Structure formats: structure tokens, C-alpha cells
Amino acid sequence: MQRQDVVFSGMRPTGRLHLGNYWGALKSWVALQDRFSCFFSIVDWHMLTTGYSDTSKLRDNVSEMTLDWLAAGLDPAKCVIFRQSDVPEHAELALMLGMVTPLSSVENNPTWKEQLQELSKTKAGLAAEGGQTRYEENKQGANYELRTYGFLGYPVLQAADILLYHGNKVPVGQDQLPHLELSREIARKFNKAFGEIFAEPQPLLTPTPRVPGLDGRKMSKSYGNSIEIYESPASLETKVKGMYTDPGRKKATDPGRPEPCAENPPGCTAYAMHKLYADESFVKARGEACRAGEIGCMACKKELLCEMSGPFDEFRRRRDAYAAEGGVERILAEGALKARAVAGKTMDEVRKAMRLR
Ligand code: TRP
Ligand code: SF4
């Protein structure tokens, strides 16, 4: 049976999102909702695979992230927005897919190995085992096991997310390619065992511009160098004023180095932001003026703030409107209904193919 294209993507609920998340993912999702049948999921079960020892913020983080999705322009009338744990079929399909997933495939998953190391590196007081650090310390100071069945099964659950909706286009970043490769392998293995049910999901690599943080490093929540999607006008102004520029520039007439280069390795963050918010001809002229020492950083940043203010007003307006309506829970409930209608059908096919029914 020839099926329609379906887009599926998910994000772990880490709380409020920043401009890196917007330019790296959300912006492309917003464009996709006009072209395809789209499912976007807040994958709270995936969050548990590493964060199970402290779930106190989980619910709030789901709401905050959902509001940021809405602020960015995802429209519940155009796409299905839902919380993974509201659709138990994800767990059922993950269990079934686990039956055909070779242990070697999950054990050799490079993302798993890297994540395990990354997560362990960040915390102190660790016990090393088998060359790999195995425990993470939670906020209460207790060590907890990271090499769990749940964490190892992360990509199996991810495959279930996608296949449950017959998703064949998956907008993700480069870092997710190994996971997606595994989703394809799992789909093939399932089809081989039980008949052609699933299409192999393909990555939809979206062009992701560089989004440096306030200090010139990559924008990241853990670096504390972010501009949030829901930034107040006052704090946006403070952040723009404090952006890293070119430390070699003392006066407005000193020649500047806006682009990353040997003398200014990170490049000017304000310049990188102009590239995102202003048109090409402005950026070109600004680069030349900066290199010639014809514009001061204060004036340059003032213009940047103007460019950014329009889009941020729009984010704020949408977010406040949804939050005031008490909209998040209602939108998630409606999204779950739509998701379950599709997921239920797929599970009927799966159970039938497996002769469980
Ligand atoms: N693993 C993804 C991430 O960390 C999140 C995710 C879960 C996902 N399920 C998915 C992404 C399904 C795409 C499709 O970013
Ligand atoms: Fe950056 Fe603008 Fe200053 Fe040049 S003038 S270094 S682009 S802030």
C-alpha cells in the first residue's frame, strides 16, 4: 500500500528553549507543518532514560517546552502536538520492536556510547567500571546507575515513536543519524519477520545555521550563554548589549573581525545574529563597515536589537495568548486523541501481523 508522506520528530522536555533550538529545529518544523502531515512529540519517556532519579521538574518542563513550540509558530490546527506518555501505544510498539532488535546493534550504537560518556563526565564522585563511568550523581548527591536497560533501549523507543505513525521523513540534526539508521534497521527486521508493515524512515537534514551563544561558544543551556525564546524585552536588551564581539577592538575606529578567524576564533556573536535576522545585503555592508572601522559595536548592537525585537514580540504574543487560555493541557489532550487514533490503527496492524489477534 502506498502511503502519504508523514513527518515525525520529537524533543526531550528540557524546559524553556533557546535560539539554538529555534534555528536548529523548530523553524524547520514550522515550515513542514504546511506541507506534510506532521507529528511532533514531547518525548518525556526518553527524558526518563537518563533523568529518572529526579522527575520533580518533568511536568513543568513539558508545559514550558510546549509553550515555546507554540510561541515559535507550531499550530495545533496544522500539526499534531502531543506528549509521548499520553500515548501508551509507544510503549507497546517499543516492546514488540525490541523482539527483533539485535543486542549488538544497540550496544554498538555510537550515540549511546558517547552519551554515556558525556553524561558521566559532567558529574563528580563517580565510580568507574569496565573503562566506562557507570554512575551519575543526582541533585541529592546519590549515585544512580546509568547503564540501564531503559537507556540502552533509547533508540528502540525512538524507532517506535516514528514507526507508530508510519513516519518516513524525520527532521533531525546530524547527531541523530545513528539513531535513525537503527530505526531503519529495526523496521527492516520487523518487516522481514512479520510482513511489510513499516516504511524505512529517512532523515530530513535541515540546513542549520551557526547559532553562537552570548560568549561566542555554541549556544547551550549548560553554558548559561543562551537567549531564550521567551525573553523579556529588558533581558533581551541586556543580553544583546553583553554579546561577545571582537576583543581586539578598543575604539569604534579600530578595524574589526566579525567572522571567525585566527585573530578572533569565535567570531562576533552580534554579527552571527545579524546573519540570522537581517537580509544579505545588510550583512555584507555591515561586515565591510566593521572591517573598515566605520561602525562602533554599540551602534551595531542597537540595530541588532531592533531586528530581533519584531520576531521576539511575535513569540511573546503567541506564548502569552496560549498560556492565558490555559491552552497547554487542552492542546496536549487534543493532540493525544489525534495521535492515539493513528497509533491505535498501527497497533491493530502490528498485532494482526504478529498473530497476537
Ligand atoms: N533522540 C531525539 C533527541 O535527543 C529525540 C527523539 C525521540 C526523536 N524520539 C524521536 C527525534 C523520534 C526524532 C524522531 O533529540
Ligand atoms: Fe561585531 Fe558589529 Fe562590533 Fe563588528 S561592529 S565587531 S559586527 S558588534
Coordinates of C-alpha atoms and ligand atoms in Angstrom, one line a residue:
M1 CA 0.0 0.0 0.0
Q2 CA 1.3 3.4 -1.0
R3 CA 1.2 5.8 2.0
Q4 CA 1.3 9.5 2.2
D5 CA 4.5 11.2 3.5
V6 CA 4.4 11.6 7.2
V7 CA 6.8 13.8 9.2
F8 CA 7.6 12.7 12.8
S9 CA 10.0 14.4 15.2
G10 CA 10.5 14.6 18.9
M11 CA 12.3 16.6 21.5
R12 CA 13.1 15.7 25.1
P13 CA 11.4 18.1 27.5
T14 CA 14.3 20.1 28.9
G15 CA 12.2 23.1 29.7
R16 CA 12.5 26.5 28.1
L17 CA 14.1 26.5 24.7
H18 CA 16.7 28.9 23.2
L19 CA 17.5 30.4 19.9
G20 CA 19.8 27.4 19.1
N21 CA 16.7 25.1 19.4
Y22 CA 14.7 27.5 17.3
W23 CA 17.1 28.0 14.4
G24 CA 18.3 24.4 14.6
A25 CA 15.0 22.6 14.6
L26 CA 11.8 24.5 15.4
K27 CA 11.9 26.8 12.5
S28 CA 12.0 24.0 10.0
W29 CA 9.2 22.1 11.8
V30 CA 7.1 25.2 11.4
A31 CA 7.7 25.2 7.7
L32 CA 7.0 21.5 7.4
Q33 CA 3.5 21.7 9.0
D34 CA 2.2 23.5 5.9
R35 CA 3.5 20.8 3.5
F36 CA 3.0 17.4 5.3
S37 CA 1.0 15.5 7.8
C38 CA 3.2 16.2 10.9
F39 CA 3.5 14.7 14.3
F40 CA 5.6 16.5 16.9
S41 CA 6.1 14.8 20.2
I42 CA 7.3 15.9 23.6
V43 CA 9.2 12.7 24.5
D44 CA 9.0 12.6 28.2
W45 CA 9.8 8.9 28.4
H46 CA 13.0 9.5 26.6
M47 CA 13.8 12.1 29.3
L48 CA 13.5 9.3 31.9
T49 CA 16.1 7.2 30.3
T50 CA 18.8 9.4 31.8
G51 CA 16.8 11.6 34.2
Y52 CA 14.8 9.0 36.2
S53 CA 16.2 9.9 39.6
D54 CA 14.7 13.4 39.6
T55 CA 11.3 13.8 38.0
S56 CA 10.2 16.8 40.0
K57 CA 10.5 19.2 37.1
L58 CA 9.3 16.9 34.3
R59 CA 5.7 18.1 34.1
D60 CA 6.6 21.7 34.2
N61 CA 9.3 21.2 31.6
V62 CA 6.7 19.6 29.3
S63 CA 4.5 22.7 29.6
E64 CA 7.3 25.2 29.2
M65 CA 8.6 23.5 26.1
T66 CA 5.1 23.1 24.6
L67 CA 4.5 26.8 25.1
D68 CA 7.8 27.5 23.4
W69 CA 6.8 25.3 20.4
L70 CA 3.6 27.3 20.2
A71 CA 5.5 30.6 20.5
A72 CA 7.7 29.6 17.6
G73 CA 4.7 29.1 15.4
L74 CA 3.7 25.4 15.6
D75 CA 0.0 25.4 15.1
P76 CA -2.2 22.7 16.6
A77 CA -4.6 23.2 13.8
K78 CA -1.9 22.2 11.3
C79 CA 0.1 19.5 13.1
V80 CA -0.3 17.0 15.9
I81 CA 1.4 18.1 19.1
F82 CA 1.4 15.5 21.8
R83 CA 3.1 14.1 24.9
Q84 CA 4.6 10.7 24.4
S85 CA 3.4 9.3 27.7
D86 CA -0.2 10.2 26.8
V87 CA 0.0 7.5 24.1
P88 CA 0.8 4.1 25.6
E89 CA 1.0 2.6 22.2
H90 CA 4.6 3.9 22.1
A91 CA 5.5 1.5 24.9
E92 CA 3.7 -1.4 23.3
L93 CA 5.4 -1.0 19.9
A94 CA 8.7 -0.4 21.6
L95 CA 8.3 -3.8 23.4
M96 CA 7.5 -5.5 20.1
L97 CA 10.4 -3.9 18.2
G98 CA 12.7 -5.0 21.0
M99 CA 12.0 -8.6 20.0
V100 CA 13.7 -8.1 16.6
T101 CA 16.4 -5.7 17.7
P102 CA 19.8 -7.3 17.9
L103 CA 21.6 -6.6 21.1
S104 CA 24.8 -5.8 19.1
S105 CA 23.0 -3.0 17.3
V106 CA 22.1 -1.1 20.4
E107 CA 25.4 -1.9 22.2
N108 CA 27.4 -0.6 19.3
N109 CA 25.2 2.5 18.8
P110 CA 27.8 5.3 18.8
T111 CA 25.3 7.8 20.2
W112 CA 24.7 5.6 23.2
K113 CA 28.4 5.2 23.9
E114 CA 29.0 9.0 23.5
Q115 CA 26.0 10.0 25.6
L116 CA 27.0 7.6 28.4
Q117 CA 30.5 9.2 28.5
E118 CA 29.2 12.8 28.1
L119 CA 26.7 12.4 30.9
S120 CA 29.2 10.7 33.3
K121 CA 31.8 13.3 32.6
T122 CA 29.6 16.1 33.9
K123 CA 29.2 14.9 37.4
A124 CA 31.7 14.3 40.2
G125 CA 32.1 11.4 42.6
L126 CA 31.8 8.6 40.0
A127 CA 32.7 5.0 40.1
A128 CA 34.4 3.7 37.0
E129 CA 33.7 0.3 35.7
G130 CA 34.9 -1.5 32.6
G131 CA 36.7 1.6 31.3
Q132 CA 33.4 3.5 31.3
T133 CA 31.9 5.5 34.1
R134 CA 28.8 4.0 35.1
Y135 CA 27.1 6.1 37.6
E136 CA 25.8 9.6 37.6
E137 CA 25.2 11.7 40.7
N138 CA 21.8 13.3 41.1
K139 CA 21.0 16.6 42.8
Q140 CA 20.7 14.9 46.2
G141 CA 24.2 13.6 45.8
A142 CA 23.1 10.0 45.4
N143 CA 24.8 7.9 42.7
Y144 CA 22.5 6.3 40.3
E145 CA 23.0 3.7 37.6
L146 CA 23.3 5.0 34.1
R147 CA 23.9 1.8 32.3
T148 CA 20.3 0.7 32.3
Y149 CA 18.1 -1.4 30.1
G150 CA 16.0 1.7 29.5
F151 CA 18.8 3.9 28.4
L152 CA 20.2 1.1 26.1
G153 CA 16.7 0.9 24.6
Y154 CA 16.5 4.6 23.8
P155 CA 16.8 4.1 20.1
V156 CA 14.2 1.3 20.1
L157 CA 11.7 3.6 21.8
Q158 CA 12.7 6.2 19.2
A159 CA 12.0 3.8 16.4
A160 CA 8.6 3.1 17.9
D161 CA 7.8 6.8 18.0
I162 CA 8.4 7.2 14.3
L163 CA 7.0 3.9 13.0
L164 CA 3.8 4.2 15.0
Y165 CA 2.7 7.0 12.7
H166 CA 4.4 5.4 9.6
G167 CA 6.7 8.4 9.7
N168 CA 9.0 8.4 6.7
K169 CA 10.5 11.8 7.0
V170 CA 12.3 12.7 10.2
P171 CA 13.7 16.2 10.7
V172 CA 16.8 15.7 12.9
G173 CA 20.2 17.1 13.4
Q174 CA 23.4 15.3 12.3
D175 CA 23.9 13.9 15.8
Q176 CA 20.7 11.8 15.4
L177 CA 21.8 9.9 12.3
P178 CA 23.0 6.8 14.0
H179 CA 19.7 6.5 15.9
L180 CA 17.8 6.9 12.6
E181 CA 20.0 4.3 10.9
L182 CA 18.9 1.9 13.7
S183 CA 15.3 2.8 13.2
R184 CA 15.6 1.7 9.6
E185 CA 17.3 -1.5 10.6
I186 CA 14.6 -2.2 13.1
A187 CA 11.9 -1.5 10.5
R188 CA 13.6 -3.9 8.1
K189 CA 13.9 -6.6 10.7
F190 CA 10.3 -6.3 11.7
N191 CA 9.1 -6.4 8.1
K192 CA 11.2 -9.4 7.4
A193 CA 9.7 -11.3 10.3
F194 CA 6.1 -10.2 10.1
G195 CA 5.4 -8.7 6.6
E196 CA 5.7 -5.3 5.0
I197 CA 4.2 -3.0 7.6
F198 CA 6.7 -0.2 8.0
A199 CA 8.4 2.2 5.6
E200 CA 12.0 2.9 6.4
P201 CA 12.2 6.4 7.9
Q202 CA 14.6 8.8 6.2
P203 CA 16.3 11.7 7.8
L204 CA 15.3 15.2 6.7
L205 CA 18.5 17.1 7.3
T206 CA 17.6 20.7 7.6
P207 CA 20.2 23.5 7.0
T208 CA 21.2 24.6 10.4
P209 CA 22.9 28.0 10.7
R210 CA 25.5 28.5 13.3
V211 CA 24.0 30.0 16.4
P212 CA 26.7 31.1 18.8
G213 CA 25.9 31.9 22.4
L214 CA 26.4 35.2 24.2
D215 CA 30.0 34.3 24.9
G216 CA 30.9 33.1 21.4
R217 CA 30.7 29.4 22.3
K218 CA 27.9 27.2 20.9
M219 CA 24.6 28.3 22.4
S220 CA 23.8 25.8 25.2
K221 CA 21.7 25.7 28.3
S222 CA 24.5 24.2 30.3
Y223 CA 26.9 27.0 29.3
G224 CA 24.5 29.7 30.6
N225 CA 25.0 31.7 27.3
S226 CA 21.6 31.4 25.8
I227 CA 18.9 33.7 24.6
E228 CA 15.6 32.1 25.4
I229 CA 12.7 32.1 23.0
Y230 CA 10.6 33.7 25.8
E231 CA 13.0 36.5 26.6
S232 CA 11.6 39.7 28.1
P233 CA 12.3 43.0 26.2
A234 CA 14.6 44.1 29.0
S235 CA 16.6 41.0 29.3
L236 CA 16.9 40.7 25.5
E237 CA 18.4 44.2 25.5
T238 CA 20.8 43.3 28.3
K239 CA 21.9 40.2 26.5
V240 CA 22.4 41.8 23.2
K241 CA 24.5 44.6 24.8
G242 CA 26.6 41.9 26.6
M243 CA 27.3 39.8 23.5
Y244 CA 30.8 38.8 22.7
T245 CA 32.2 40.9 19.8
D246 CA 35.9 41.3 18.8
P247 CA 38.1 41.7 21.9
G248 CA 40.8 43.3 19.7
R249 CA 38.6 46.3 19.2
K250 CA 39.0 49.1 21.7
K251 CA 37.6 52.0 19.7
A252 CA 34.8 52.3 17.1
T253 CA 37.5 53.2 14.5
D254 CA 39.6 50.0 15.1
P255 CA 39.2 47.6 12.3
G256 CA 37.0 44.7 13.4
R257 CA 37.0 41.0 12.7
P258 CA 33.3 39.9 12.6
E259 CA 33.9 36.4 11.1
P260 CA 35.6 33.6 12.9
C261 CA 39.3 33.8 12.1
A262 CA 42.7 33.2 13.7
E263 CA 42.7 36.6 15.5
N264 CA 39.1 36.2 16.7
P265 CA 38.4 32.5 16.7
P266 CA 34.7 32.5 17.8
G267 CA 33.9 35.4 15.5
C268 CA 31.5 38.2 16.7
T269 CA 28.2 36.9 18.1
A270 CA 26.3 40.0 17.2
Y271 CA 27.5 39.6 13.6
A272 CA 26.3 36.0 13.5
M273 CA 22.9 37.2 14.8
H274 CA 22.7 39.8 12.1
K275 CA 23.1 37.0 9.6
L276 CA 20.0 35.3 11.1
Y277 CA 17.9 38.4 11.4
A278 CA 18.9 40.9 8.7
D279 CA 19.0 40.5 4.9
E280 CA 22.1 39.5 3.0
S281 CA 22.9 43.0 1.6
F282 CA 22.8 44.5 5.1
V283 CA 25.1 41.8 6.4
K284 CA 27.6 42.3 3.6
A285 CA 27.6 46.0 4.2
R286 CA 27.9 45.6 7.9
G287 CA 30.9 43.2 7.5
E288 CA 32.7 45.7 5.4
A289 CA 31.9 48.7 7.7
C290 CA 33.1 46.7 10.7
R291 CA 36.4 45.6 9.0
A292 CA 37.0 49.2 7.9
G293 CA 36.4 50.6 11.4
E294 CA 33.4 52.6 10.3
I295 CA 30.9 51.4 12.9
G296 CA 31.0 51.0 16.6
C297 CA 29.9 47.9 18.4
M298 CA 27.3 49.8 20.5
A299 CA 25.6 51.2 17.4
C300 CA 25.8 47.9 15.6
K301 CA 24.2 46.1 18.6
K302 CA 21.4 48.7 18.8
E303 CA 20.4 47.9 15.2
L304 CA 20.6 44.2 16.0
L305 CA 18.2 44.7 18.9
C306 CA 15.8 46.4 16.5
E307 CA 16.0 43.5 14.1
M308 CA 15.4 40.9 16.8
S309 CA 12.6 42.8 18.6
G310 CA 9.9 42.1 15.9
P311 CA 10.3 38.3 15.9
F312 CA 10.5 38.2 19.7
D313 CA 7.4 40.3 20.1
E314 CA 5.6 37.8 18.0
F315 CA 6.9 34.8 20.1
R316 CA 5.9 36.6 23.3
R317 CA 2.4 37.5 22.0
R318 CA 1.7 33.9 20.9
R319 CA 3.1 32.3 24.0
D320 CA 1.2 34.7 26.3
A321 CA -2.1 34.0 24.4
Y322 CA -1.8 30.2 24.7
A323 CA -0.7 30.4 28.3
A324 CA -3.6 32.7 29.3
E325 CA -6.1 30.4 27.7
G326 CA -4.7 27.6 29.9
G327 CA -4.1 26.2 26.5
V328 CA -1.2 23.8 27.0
E329 CA -3.1 21.0 28.7
R330 CA -6.0 21.3 26.3
I331 CA -3.7 21.3 23.3
L332 CA -1.9 18.2 24.6
A333 CA -5.1 16.4 25.4
E334 CA -6.4 17.1 21.9
G335 CA -3.1 16.1 20.4
A336 CA -3.1 12.9 22.3
L337 CA -6.5 12.0 20.9
K338 CA -5.4 12.5 17.3
A339 CA -2.2 10.6 17.9
R340 CA -3.9 7.7 19.6
A341 CA -6.4 7.4 16.7
V342 CA -3.4 6.8 14.3
A343 CA -1.3 4.8 16.8
G344 CA -4.3 2.5 17.6
K345 CA -4.7 1.6 13.9
T346 CA -1.0 0.9 13.6
M347 CA -1.0 -1.4 16.6
D348 CA -4.0 -3.3 15.2
E349 CA -2.0 -3.9 12.1
V350 CA 1.0 -4.9 14.2
R351 CA -0.9 -7.3 16.4
K352 CA -2.5 -8.9 13.4
A353 CA 0.8 -9.3 11.6
M354 CA 2.3 -10.9 14.7
R355 CA -0.8 -13.1 15.0
L356 CA -1.5 -11.8 18.5
R357 CA -5.0 -11.1 17.5
Ligands
TRP1 N1 16.5 11.4 20.3 C1 16.0 12.7 19.9 C2 16.9 13.8 20.5 O1 17.5 13.5 21.5 C3 14.6 12.9 20.4 C4 13.6 11.9 19.8 C5 12.9 10.9 20.4 C6 13.3 11.9 18.4 N2 12.1 10.3 19.5 C7 12.3 10.8 18.3 C8 13.6 12.6 17.3 C9 11.8 10.5 17.1 C10 13.1 12.2 16.1 C11 12.2 11.2 15.9 O2 16.9 14.8 20.0
SF4_2 FE1 30.5 42.8 15.8 FE2 29.2 44.8 14.9 FE3 31.2 45.2 16.6 FE4 31.7 44.4 14.1 S1 30.8 46.4 14.8 S2 32.6 43.6 16.0 S3 29.9 43.1 13.7 S4 29.3 44.2 17.0

